[in-house]
Coordinates of C-alpha atoms and ligand atoms in Angstrom, one line a residue:
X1 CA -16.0 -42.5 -23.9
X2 CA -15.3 -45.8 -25.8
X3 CA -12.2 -46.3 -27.7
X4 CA -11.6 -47.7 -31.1
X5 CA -10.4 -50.6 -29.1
X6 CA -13.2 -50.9 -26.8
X7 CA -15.7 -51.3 -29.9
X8 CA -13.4 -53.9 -32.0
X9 CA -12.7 -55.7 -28.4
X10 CA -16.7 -55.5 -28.2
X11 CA -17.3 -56.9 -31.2
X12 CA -18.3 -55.2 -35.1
X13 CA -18.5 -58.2 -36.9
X14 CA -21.7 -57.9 -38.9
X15 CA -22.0 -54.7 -37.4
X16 CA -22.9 -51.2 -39.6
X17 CA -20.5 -48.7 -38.6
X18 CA -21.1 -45.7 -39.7
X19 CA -17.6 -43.8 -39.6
X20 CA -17.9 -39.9 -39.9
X21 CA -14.0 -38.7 -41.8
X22 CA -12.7 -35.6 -42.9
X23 CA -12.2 -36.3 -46.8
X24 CA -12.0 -32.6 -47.8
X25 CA -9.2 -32.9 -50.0
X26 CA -8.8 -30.3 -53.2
X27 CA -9.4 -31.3 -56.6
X28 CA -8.8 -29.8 -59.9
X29 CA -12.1 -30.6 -62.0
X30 CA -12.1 -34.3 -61.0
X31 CA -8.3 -34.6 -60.1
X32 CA -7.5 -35.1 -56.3
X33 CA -4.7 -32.8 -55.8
X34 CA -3.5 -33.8 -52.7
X35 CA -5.0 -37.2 -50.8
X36 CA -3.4 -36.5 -47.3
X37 CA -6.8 -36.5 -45.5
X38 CA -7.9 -39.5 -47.4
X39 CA -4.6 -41.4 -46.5
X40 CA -5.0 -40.3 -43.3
X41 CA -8.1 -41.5 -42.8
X42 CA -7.4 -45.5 -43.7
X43 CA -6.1 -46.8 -40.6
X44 CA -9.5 -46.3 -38.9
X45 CA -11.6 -47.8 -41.7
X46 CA -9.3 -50.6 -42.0
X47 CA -8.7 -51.4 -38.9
X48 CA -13.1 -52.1 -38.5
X49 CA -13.0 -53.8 -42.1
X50 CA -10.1 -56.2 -40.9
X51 CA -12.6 -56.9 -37.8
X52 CA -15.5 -57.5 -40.0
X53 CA -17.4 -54.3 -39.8
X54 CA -19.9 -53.6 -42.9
X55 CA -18.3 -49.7 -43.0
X56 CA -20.5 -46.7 -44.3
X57 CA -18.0 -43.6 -44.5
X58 CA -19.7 -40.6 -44.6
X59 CA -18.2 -36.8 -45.2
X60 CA -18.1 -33.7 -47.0
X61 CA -16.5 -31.7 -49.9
X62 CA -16.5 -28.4 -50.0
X63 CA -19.1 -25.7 -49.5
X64 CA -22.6 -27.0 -51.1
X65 CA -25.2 -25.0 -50.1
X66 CA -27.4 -27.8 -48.2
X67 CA -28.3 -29.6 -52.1
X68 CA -26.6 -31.5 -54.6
X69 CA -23.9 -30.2 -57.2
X70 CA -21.7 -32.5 -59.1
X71 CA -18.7 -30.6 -58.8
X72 CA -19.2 -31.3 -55.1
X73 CA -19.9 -35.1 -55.3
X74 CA -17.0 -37.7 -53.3
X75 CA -17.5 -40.0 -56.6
X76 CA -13.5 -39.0 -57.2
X77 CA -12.6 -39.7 -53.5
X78 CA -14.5 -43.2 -53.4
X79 CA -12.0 -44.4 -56.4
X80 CA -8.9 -42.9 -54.3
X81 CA -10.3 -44.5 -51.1
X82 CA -10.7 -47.6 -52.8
X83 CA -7.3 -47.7 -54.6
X84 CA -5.9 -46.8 -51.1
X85 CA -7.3 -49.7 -49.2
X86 CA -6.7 -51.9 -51.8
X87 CA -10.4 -52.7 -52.3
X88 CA -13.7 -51.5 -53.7
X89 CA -15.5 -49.0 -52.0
X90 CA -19.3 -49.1 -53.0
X91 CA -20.2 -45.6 -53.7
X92 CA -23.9 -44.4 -52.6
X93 CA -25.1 -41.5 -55.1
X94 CA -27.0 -39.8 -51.8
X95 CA -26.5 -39.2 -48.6
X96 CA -29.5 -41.2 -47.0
X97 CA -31.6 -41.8 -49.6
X98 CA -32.5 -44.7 -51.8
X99 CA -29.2 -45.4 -53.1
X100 CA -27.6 -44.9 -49.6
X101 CA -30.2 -47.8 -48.2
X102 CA -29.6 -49.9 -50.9
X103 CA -25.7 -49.7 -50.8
X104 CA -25.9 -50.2 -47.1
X105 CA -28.0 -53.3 -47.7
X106 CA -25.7 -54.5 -50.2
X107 CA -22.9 -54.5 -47.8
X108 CA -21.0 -58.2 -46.7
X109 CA -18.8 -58.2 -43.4
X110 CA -15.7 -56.1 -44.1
X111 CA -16.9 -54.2 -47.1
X112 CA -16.8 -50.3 -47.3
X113 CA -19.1 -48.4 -48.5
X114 CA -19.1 -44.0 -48.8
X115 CA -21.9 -42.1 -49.0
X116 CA -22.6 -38.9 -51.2
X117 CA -21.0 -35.5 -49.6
X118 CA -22.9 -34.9 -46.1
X119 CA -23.5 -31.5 -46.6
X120 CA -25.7 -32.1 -49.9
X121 CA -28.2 -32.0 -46.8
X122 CA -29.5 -28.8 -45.1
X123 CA -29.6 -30.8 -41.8
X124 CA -26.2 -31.1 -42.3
X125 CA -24.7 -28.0 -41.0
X126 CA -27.8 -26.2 -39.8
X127 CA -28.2 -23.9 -36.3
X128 CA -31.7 -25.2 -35.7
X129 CA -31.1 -28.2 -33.3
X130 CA -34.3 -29.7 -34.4
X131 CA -33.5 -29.6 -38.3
X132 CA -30.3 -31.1 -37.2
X133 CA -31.1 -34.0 -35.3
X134 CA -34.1 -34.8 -37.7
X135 CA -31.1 -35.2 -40.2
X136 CA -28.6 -37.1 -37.5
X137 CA -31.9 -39.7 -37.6
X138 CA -31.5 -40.3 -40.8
X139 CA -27.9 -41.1 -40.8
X140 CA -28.2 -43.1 -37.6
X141 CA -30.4 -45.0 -39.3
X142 CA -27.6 -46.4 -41.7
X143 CA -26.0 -48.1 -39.0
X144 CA -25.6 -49.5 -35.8
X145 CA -22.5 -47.7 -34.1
X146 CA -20.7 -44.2 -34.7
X147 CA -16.8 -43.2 -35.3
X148 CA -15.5 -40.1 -35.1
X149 CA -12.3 -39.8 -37.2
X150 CA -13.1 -36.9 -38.9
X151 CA -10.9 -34.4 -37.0
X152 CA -11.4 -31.3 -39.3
X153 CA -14.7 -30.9 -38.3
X154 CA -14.4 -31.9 -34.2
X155 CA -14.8 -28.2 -33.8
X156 CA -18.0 -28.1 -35.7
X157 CA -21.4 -28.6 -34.2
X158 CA -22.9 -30.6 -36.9
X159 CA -25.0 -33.5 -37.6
X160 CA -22.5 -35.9 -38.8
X161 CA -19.7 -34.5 -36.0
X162 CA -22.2 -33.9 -32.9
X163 CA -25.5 -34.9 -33.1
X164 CA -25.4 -38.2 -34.6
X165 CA -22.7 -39.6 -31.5
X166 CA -26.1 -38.6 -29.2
X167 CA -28.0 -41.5 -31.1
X168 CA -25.5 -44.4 -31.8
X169 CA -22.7 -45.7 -29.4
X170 CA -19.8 -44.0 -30.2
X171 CA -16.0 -44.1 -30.5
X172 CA -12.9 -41.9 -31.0
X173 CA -11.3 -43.1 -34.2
X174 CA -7.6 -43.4 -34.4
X175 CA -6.9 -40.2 -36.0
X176 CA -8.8 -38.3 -33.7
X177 CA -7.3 -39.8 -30.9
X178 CA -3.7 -38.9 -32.1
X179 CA -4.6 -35.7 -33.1
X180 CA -5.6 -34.9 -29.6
X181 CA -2.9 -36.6 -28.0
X182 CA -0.4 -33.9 -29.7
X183 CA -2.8 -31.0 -29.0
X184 CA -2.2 -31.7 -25.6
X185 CA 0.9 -32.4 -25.6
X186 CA 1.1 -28.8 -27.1
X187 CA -0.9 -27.5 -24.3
X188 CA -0.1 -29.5 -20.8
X189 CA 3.7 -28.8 -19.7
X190 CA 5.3 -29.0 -23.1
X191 CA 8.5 -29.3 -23.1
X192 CA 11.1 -26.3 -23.6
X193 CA 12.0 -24.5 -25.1
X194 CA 8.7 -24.3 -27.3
X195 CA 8.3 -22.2 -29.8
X196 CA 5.0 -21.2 -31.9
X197 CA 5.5 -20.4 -35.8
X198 CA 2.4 -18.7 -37.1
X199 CA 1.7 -17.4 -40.7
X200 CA -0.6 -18.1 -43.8
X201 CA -3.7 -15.3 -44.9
X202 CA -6.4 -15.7 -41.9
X203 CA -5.3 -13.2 -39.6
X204 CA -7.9 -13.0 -37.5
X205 CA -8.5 -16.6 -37.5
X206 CA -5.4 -16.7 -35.5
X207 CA -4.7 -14.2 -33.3
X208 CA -6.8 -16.3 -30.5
X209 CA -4.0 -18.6 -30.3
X210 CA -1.9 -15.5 -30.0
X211 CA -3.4 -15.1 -27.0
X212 CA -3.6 -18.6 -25.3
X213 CA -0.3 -19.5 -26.4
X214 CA 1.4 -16.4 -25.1
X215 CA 1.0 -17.8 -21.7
X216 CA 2.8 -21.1 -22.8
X217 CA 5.5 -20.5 -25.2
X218 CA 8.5 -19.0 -25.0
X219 CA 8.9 -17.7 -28.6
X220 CA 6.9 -16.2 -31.5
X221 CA 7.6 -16.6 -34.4
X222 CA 5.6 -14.8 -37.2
X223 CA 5.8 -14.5 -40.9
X224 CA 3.3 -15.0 -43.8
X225 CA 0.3 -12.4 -44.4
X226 CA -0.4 -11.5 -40.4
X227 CA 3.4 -10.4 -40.3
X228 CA 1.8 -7.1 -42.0
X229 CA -0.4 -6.3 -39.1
X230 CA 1.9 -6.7 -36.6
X231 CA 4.8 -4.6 -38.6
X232 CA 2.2 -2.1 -39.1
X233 CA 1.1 -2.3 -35.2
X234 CA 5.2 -1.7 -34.5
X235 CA 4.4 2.0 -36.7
X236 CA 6.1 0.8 -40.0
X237 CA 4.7 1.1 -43.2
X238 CA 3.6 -2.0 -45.3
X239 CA 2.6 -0.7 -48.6
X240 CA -0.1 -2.9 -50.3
X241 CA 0.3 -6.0 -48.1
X242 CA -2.4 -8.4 -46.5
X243 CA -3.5 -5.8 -43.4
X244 CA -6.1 -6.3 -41.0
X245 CA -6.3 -2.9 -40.0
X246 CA -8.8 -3.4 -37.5
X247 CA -6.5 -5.9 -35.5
X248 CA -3.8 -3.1 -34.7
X249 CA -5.1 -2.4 -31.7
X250 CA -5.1 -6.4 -30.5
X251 CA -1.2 -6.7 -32.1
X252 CA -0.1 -3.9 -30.0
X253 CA -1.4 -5.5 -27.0
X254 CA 0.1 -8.6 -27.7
X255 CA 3.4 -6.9 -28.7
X256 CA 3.4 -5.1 -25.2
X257 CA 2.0 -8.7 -23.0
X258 CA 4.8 -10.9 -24.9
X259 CA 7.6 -8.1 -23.5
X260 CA 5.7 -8.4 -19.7
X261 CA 5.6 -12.0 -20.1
X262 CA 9.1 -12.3 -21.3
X263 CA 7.7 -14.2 -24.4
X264 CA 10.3 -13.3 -27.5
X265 CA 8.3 -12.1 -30.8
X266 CA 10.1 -12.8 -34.2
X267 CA 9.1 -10.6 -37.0
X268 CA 11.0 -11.0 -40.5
X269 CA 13.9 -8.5 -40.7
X270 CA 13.3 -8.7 -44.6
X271 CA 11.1 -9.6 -47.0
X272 CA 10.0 -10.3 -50.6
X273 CA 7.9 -7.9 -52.4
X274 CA 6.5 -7.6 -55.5
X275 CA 3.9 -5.0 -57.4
X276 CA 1.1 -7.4 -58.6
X277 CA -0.2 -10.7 -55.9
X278 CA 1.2 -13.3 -58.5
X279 CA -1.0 -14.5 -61.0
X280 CA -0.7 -16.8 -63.9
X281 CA -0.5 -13.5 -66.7
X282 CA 3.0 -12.0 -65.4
X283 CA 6.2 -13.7 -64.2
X284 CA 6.8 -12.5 -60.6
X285 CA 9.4 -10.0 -59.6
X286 CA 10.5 -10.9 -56.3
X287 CA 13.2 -8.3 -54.5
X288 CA 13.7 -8.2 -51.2
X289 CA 13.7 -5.6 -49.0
X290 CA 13.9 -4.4 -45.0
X291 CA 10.8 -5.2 -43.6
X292 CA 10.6 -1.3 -42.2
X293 CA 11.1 -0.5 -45.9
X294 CA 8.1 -1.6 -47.6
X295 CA 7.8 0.5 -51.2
X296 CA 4.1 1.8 -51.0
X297 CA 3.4 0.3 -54.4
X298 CA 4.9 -3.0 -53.2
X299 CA 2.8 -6.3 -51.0
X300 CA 5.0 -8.6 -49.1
X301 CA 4.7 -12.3 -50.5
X302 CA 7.2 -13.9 -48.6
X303 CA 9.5 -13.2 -45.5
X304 CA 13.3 -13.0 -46.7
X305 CA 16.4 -14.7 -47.1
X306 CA 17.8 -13.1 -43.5
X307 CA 14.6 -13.8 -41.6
X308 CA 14.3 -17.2 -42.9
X309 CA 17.9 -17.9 -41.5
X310 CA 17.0 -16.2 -38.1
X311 CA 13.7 -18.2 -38.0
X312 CA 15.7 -21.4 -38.3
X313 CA 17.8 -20.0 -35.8
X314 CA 15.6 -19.5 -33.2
X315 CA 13.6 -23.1 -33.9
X316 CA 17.3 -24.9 -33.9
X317 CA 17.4 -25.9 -29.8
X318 CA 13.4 -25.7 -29.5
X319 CA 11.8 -29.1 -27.9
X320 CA 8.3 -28.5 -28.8
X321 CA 7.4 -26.7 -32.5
X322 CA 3.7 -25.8 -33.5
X323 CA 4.1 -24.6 -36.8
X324 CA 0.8 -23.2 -38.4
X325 CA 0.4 -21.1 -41.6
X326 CA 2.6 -20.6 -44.5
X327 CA 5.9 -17.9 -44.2
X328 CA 5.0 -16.9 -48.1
X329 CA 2.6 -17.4 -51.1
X330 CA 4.6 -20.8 -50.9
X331 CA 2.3 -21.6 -53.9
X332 CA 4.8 -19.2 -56.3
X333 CA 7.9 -20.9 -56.3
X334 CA 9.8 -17.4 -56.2
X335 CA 7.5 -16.9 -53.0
X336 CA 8.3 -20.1 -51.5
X337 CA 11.7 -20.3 -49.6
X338 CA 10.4 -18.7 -46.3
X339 CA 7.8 -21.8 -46.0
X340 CA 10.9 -24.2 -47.3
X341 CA 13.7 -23.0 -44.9
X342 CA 10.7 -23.3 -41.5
X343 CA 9.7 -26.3 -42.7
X344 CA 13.3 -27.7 -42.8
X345 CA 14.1 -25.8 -39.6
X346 CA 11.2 -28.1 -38.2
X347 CA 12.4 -31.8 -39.5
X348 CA 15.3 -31.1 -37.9
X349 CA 14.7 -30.1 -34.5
X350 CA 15.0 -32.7 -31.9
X351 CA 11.9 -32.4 -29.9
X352 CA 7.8 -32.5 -30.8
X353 CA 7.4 -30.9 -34.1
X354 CA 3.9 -30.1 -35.1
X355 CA 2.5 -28.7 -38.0
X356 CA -1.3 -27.9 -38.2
X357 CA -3.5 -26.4 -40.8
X358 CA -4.5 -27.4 -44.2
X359 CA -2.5 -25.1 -46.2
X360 CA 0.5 -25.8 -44.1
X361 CA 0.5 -29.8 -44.2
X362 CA -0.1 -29.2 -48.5
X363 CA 2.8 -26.8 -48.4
X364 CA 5.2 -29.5 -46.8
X365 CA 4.4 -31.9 -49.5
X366 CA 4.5 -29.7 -52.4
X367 CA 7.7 -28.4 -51.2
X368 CA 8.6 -32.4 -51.3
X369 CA 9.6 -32.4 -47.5
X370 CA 9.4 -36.3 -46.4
X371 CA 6.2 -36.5 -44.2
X372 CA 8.0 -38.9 -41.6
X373 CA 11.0 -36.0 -40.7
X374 CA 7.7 -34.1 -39.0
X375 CA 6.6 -35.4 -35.7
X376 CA 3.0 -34.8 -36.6
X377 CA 1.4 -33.2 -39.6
X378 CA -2.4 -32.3 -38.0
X379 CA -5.0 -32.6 -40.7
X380 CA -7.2 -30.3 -38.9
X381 CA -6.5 -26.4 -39.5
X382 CA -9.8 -24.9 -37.9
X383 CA -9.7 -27.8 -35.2
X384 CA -5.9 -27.4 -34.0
X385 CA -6.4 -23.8 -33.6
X386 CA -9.9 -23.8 -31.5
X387 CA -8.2 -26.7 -29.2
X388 CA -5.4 -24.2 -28.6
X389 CA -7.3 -21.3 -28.3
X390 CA -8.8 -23.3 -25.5
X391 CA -11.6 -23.4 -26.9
X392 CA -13.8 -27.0 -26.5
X393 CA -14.5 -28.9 -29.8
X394 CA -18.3 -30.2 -29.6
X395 CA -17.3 -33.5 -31.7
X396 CA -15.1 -34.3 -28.7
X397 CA -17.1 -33.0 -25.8
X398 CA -19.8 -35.4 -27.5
X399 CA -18.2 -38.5 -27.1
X400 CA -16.6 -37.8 -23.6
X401 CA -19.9 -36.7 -22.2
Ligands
ADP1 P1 -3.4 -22.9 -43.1 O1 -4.4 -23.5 -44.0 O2 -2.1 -23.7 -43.0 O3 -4.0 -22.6 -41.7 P2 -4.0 -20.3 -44.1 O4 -5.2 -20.8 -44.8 O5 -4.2 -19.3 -43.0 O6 -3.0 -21.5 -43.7 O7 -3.1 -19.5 -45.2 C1 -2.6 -20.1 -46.3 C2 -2.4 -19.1 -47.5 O8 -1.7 -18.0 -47.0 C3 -1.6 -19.7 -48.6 O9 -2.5 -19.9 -49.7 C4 -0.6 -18.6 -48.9 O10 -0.5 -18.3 -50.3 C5 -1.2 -17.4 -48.1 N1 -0.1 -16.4 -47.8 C6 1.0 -16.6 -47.1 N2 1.7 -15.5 -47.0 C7 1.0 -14.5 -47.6 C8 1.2 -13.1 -47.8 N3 2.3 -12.5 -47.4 N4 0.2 -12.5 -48.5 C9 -0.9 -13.1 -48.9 N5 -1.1 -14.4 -48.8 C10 -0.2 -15.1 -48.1
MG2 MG1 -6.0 -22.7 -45.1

C-alpha cells in the first residue's frame, strides 16, 4: 500500500487526484451545524494542493436515493471547505457529468475542486459489482490517482470507498491513517487498565463490540439507551425506555462471560426519567430515580447524578478509554450531565482516550469540551465499531491488497 508520503515523494504536481472524504456533516436547511468532518478532512487536501496536485474531492451527504435532491447537494460544504482552506473550491453541480469534466478541466496546479454528493449516483452504493464498477469508471476517469481519507465510509463496499482504489493508484490519506493507528492501538496490547464506555440509541449496532472487546478490556462501562436492555436482562423493570427486547438473551450472556472473564460491567445505579421523550412542546421533567426503580409510565433519558460520579470513578486510573455513544439524550440540556461528567472523566485521564462515533464526537463539542483535552476524537462511528468488532473494513483491505 502507498502512503500519502509515497505519492507526494512520487510526485502530484500536475497530477488529478481524486481524494474520496467523509463530508457528512449535519445541516439545518443550508446551515452546517457542526464542520468536524470537514475540518478534519483539510490536512489531506492541503497537504496535495501545497504539492501541486489539481484536487477533485468527492463525497456524500446523506441518504439520496441513487438521484439528485437539493436538500442533499455539498454546494453548503464547498463554501465551508473553501473558507477552511483559505481558498476557493470550484464546485461541480454533478458527480461525473458535464459540469464535473468541465470543472476538472478548469483546474490549475494546487486548485480544489468538490464534486456533487457521490451518492446522487445509483452506482454509488449499489450490491451489483458490475453497476458499481461501471460507476468507479466514471470517477476514475476524473483523475489520475486515488486517496482514501474518507474514514466513515472504510467500512463500506462502495464505489467511491472500494472499487475505484482497484482502478487508480492509491493511497491512505492522513486521516485514515491516524484513525487506524488508534484502532489498533485500541486492539493490539493496549495498555491497562482499559476501560470501554458504550452508550447512545443503536443497541444492536453495538453489542458486537460487546463481544470482541470483552476479551480485551477490563471494564464496562454502560449507560445511554442500551443500559435498558441490559437492566432488563439483570430482571429489573424499565418502564417505557429504549428496549431491545430481542437482545435479552445476548445481554445475559454477556453479563454471565464478563463475570468468567473477570471483566467488571458498570450499569448506572440511578437514573433520569421523565414521562414524555423530550420534545420541543413540553419543558422536560427530569427526576431521578434507582435504576431497579423505573416508574412504568417513566423512560430513562440519562444515567444519574451517582452513576455519573462512579463512572468517573472507575475511568479515573484507566490508561486506555474507548468511549462510544452518549450516557443521555445529551441533546436536552436537563438530559445532558451523564454525557458531560464521561466526557470530563475522559480529558482527564492520563492514558489513550478515544472517543468514536458521530453523535459522541458532536456531543463533546456541544457540551463545549476543548477538542485537544481528548487523545483522539474518531470521526468514523460505523467504521470504529466494525474495526473493533474485528470485523475487516473493505476501503482498507483495498489499498493493502
Ligand atoms: P454515536 O453516533 O456516538 O455512535 P448513537 O448514534 O448510537 O451514538 O446514539 C446517539 C443518540 O442516542 C443521541 O441522539 C442520544 O439522544 C441518544 N440517546 C442517548 N441515551 C438515550 C436514551 N436513554 N434513550 C433514548 N435515546 C438516547
Ligand atoms: Mg449516531
Amino acid at each position: 500500500m502507498t502512503s500519502l508520503d509515497q505519492l507526494l515523494e512520487a510526485g502530484v504536481a500536475g497530477k488529478r487526484v481524486l481524494v474520496r472524504s467523509d463530508l457528512n456533516v449535519p445541516l439545518d436547511g443550508s446551515r452546517i451545524t457542526d464542520d468536524g468532518r470537514i475540518r478534519a478532512s483539510v490536512p489531506t487536501i492541503r497537504r496535495l494542493a501545497e504539492a501541486g496536485a489539481r484536487v477533485v474531492v468527492t463525497a456524500h451527504l446523506g441518504r439520496p436515493k441513487g438521484a439528485p435532491e437539493e436538500r442533499y447537494s455539498l454546494a453548503p460544504v464547498a463554501a465551508r471547505l473553501g473558507e477552511l482552506l483559505g481558498a476557493d473550491v470550484a464546485f461541480a453541480r454533478d458527480t461525473v457529468g458535464e459540469s464535473a469534466h468541465e470543472t476538472v478541466a478548469t483546474l490549475e496546479d494546487g486548485q480544489v475542486a468538490l464534486l456533487e454528493n457521490v451518492r446522487f449516483n445509483a452506482g454509488e452504493t449499489s450490491k451489483d459489482d458490475g453497476e458499481r464498477a461501471a460507476f468507479a469508471r466514471q470517477l476514475a476517469d476524473l483523475a489520475d490517482a486515488f486517496v482514501s481519507d474518507g474514514f466513515g465510509v472504510v467500512h463500506r463496499k462502495q464505489a467511491s470507498v472500494y472499487d475505484v482504489a482497484q482502478l487508480l493508484p492509491s493511497a491512505m490519506g492522513t486521516l485514515v491513517a491516524t484513525e487506524i493507528n488508534v484502532l489498533r492501538r485500541l486492539t493490539d496490547s493496549p495498555e491497562r487498565p482499559y476501560a470501554v464506555v458504550l452508550g447512545g440509541s443503536k443497541v444492536s449496532d453495538k453489542l458486537g463490540v460487546i463481544d470482541n472487546l470483552l476479551g480485551k478490556a477490563d471494564r464496562l462501562l454502560i449507560g445511554g439507551g442500551m443500559v435498558f436492555t441490559f437492566l432488563k436482562a439483570q430482571g429489573h423493570e424499565v418502564g417505557r425506555s429504549l428496549l431491545e427486547e430481542d437482545q435479552l438473551g445476548t445481554c445475559r450472556e454477556y453479563l454471565a462471560r464478563a463475570e468468567e472473564l473477570g471483566v467488571q460491567i458498570l450499569l448506572p445505579g440511578d437514573v433520569v426519567v421523565d414521562t414524555e421523550f423530550p420534545s420541543g412542546d413540553r419543558e422536560p421533567q427530569p427526576r431521578v430515580v434507582p435504576a431497579t426503580e423505573i416508574p412504568a409510565d417513566c423512560l430513562g433519558l440519562d444515567i444519574g447524578p451517582a452513576a455519573g460520579a462512579d463512572f468517573a470513578a472507575a475511568l479515573a486510573d484507566a490508561r486506555t478509554v474507548f468511549w462510544n455513544g452518549p450516557m443521555g439524550v445529551f441533546e436536552v440540556p436537563q438530559f445532558a450531565d451523564g454525557t458531560r461528567a464521561v466526557a470530563e472523566a475522559l480529558t482527564r485521564t492520563e492514558g489513550l482516550s478515544v472517543v468514536g462515533g458521530g453523535d459522541s464526537a458532536a456531543a463533546v463539542r456541544a457540551l463545549g469540551f476543548d477538542e485537544a483535552a481528548f487523545g483522539h476524537i474518531s470521526t468514523g462511528g460505523g467504521a470504529s465499531l466494525e474495526y473493533l468488532e474485528g470485523k475487516s473494513l473493505p476501503g482498507i483491505d483495498v489499498l493493502e491488497g
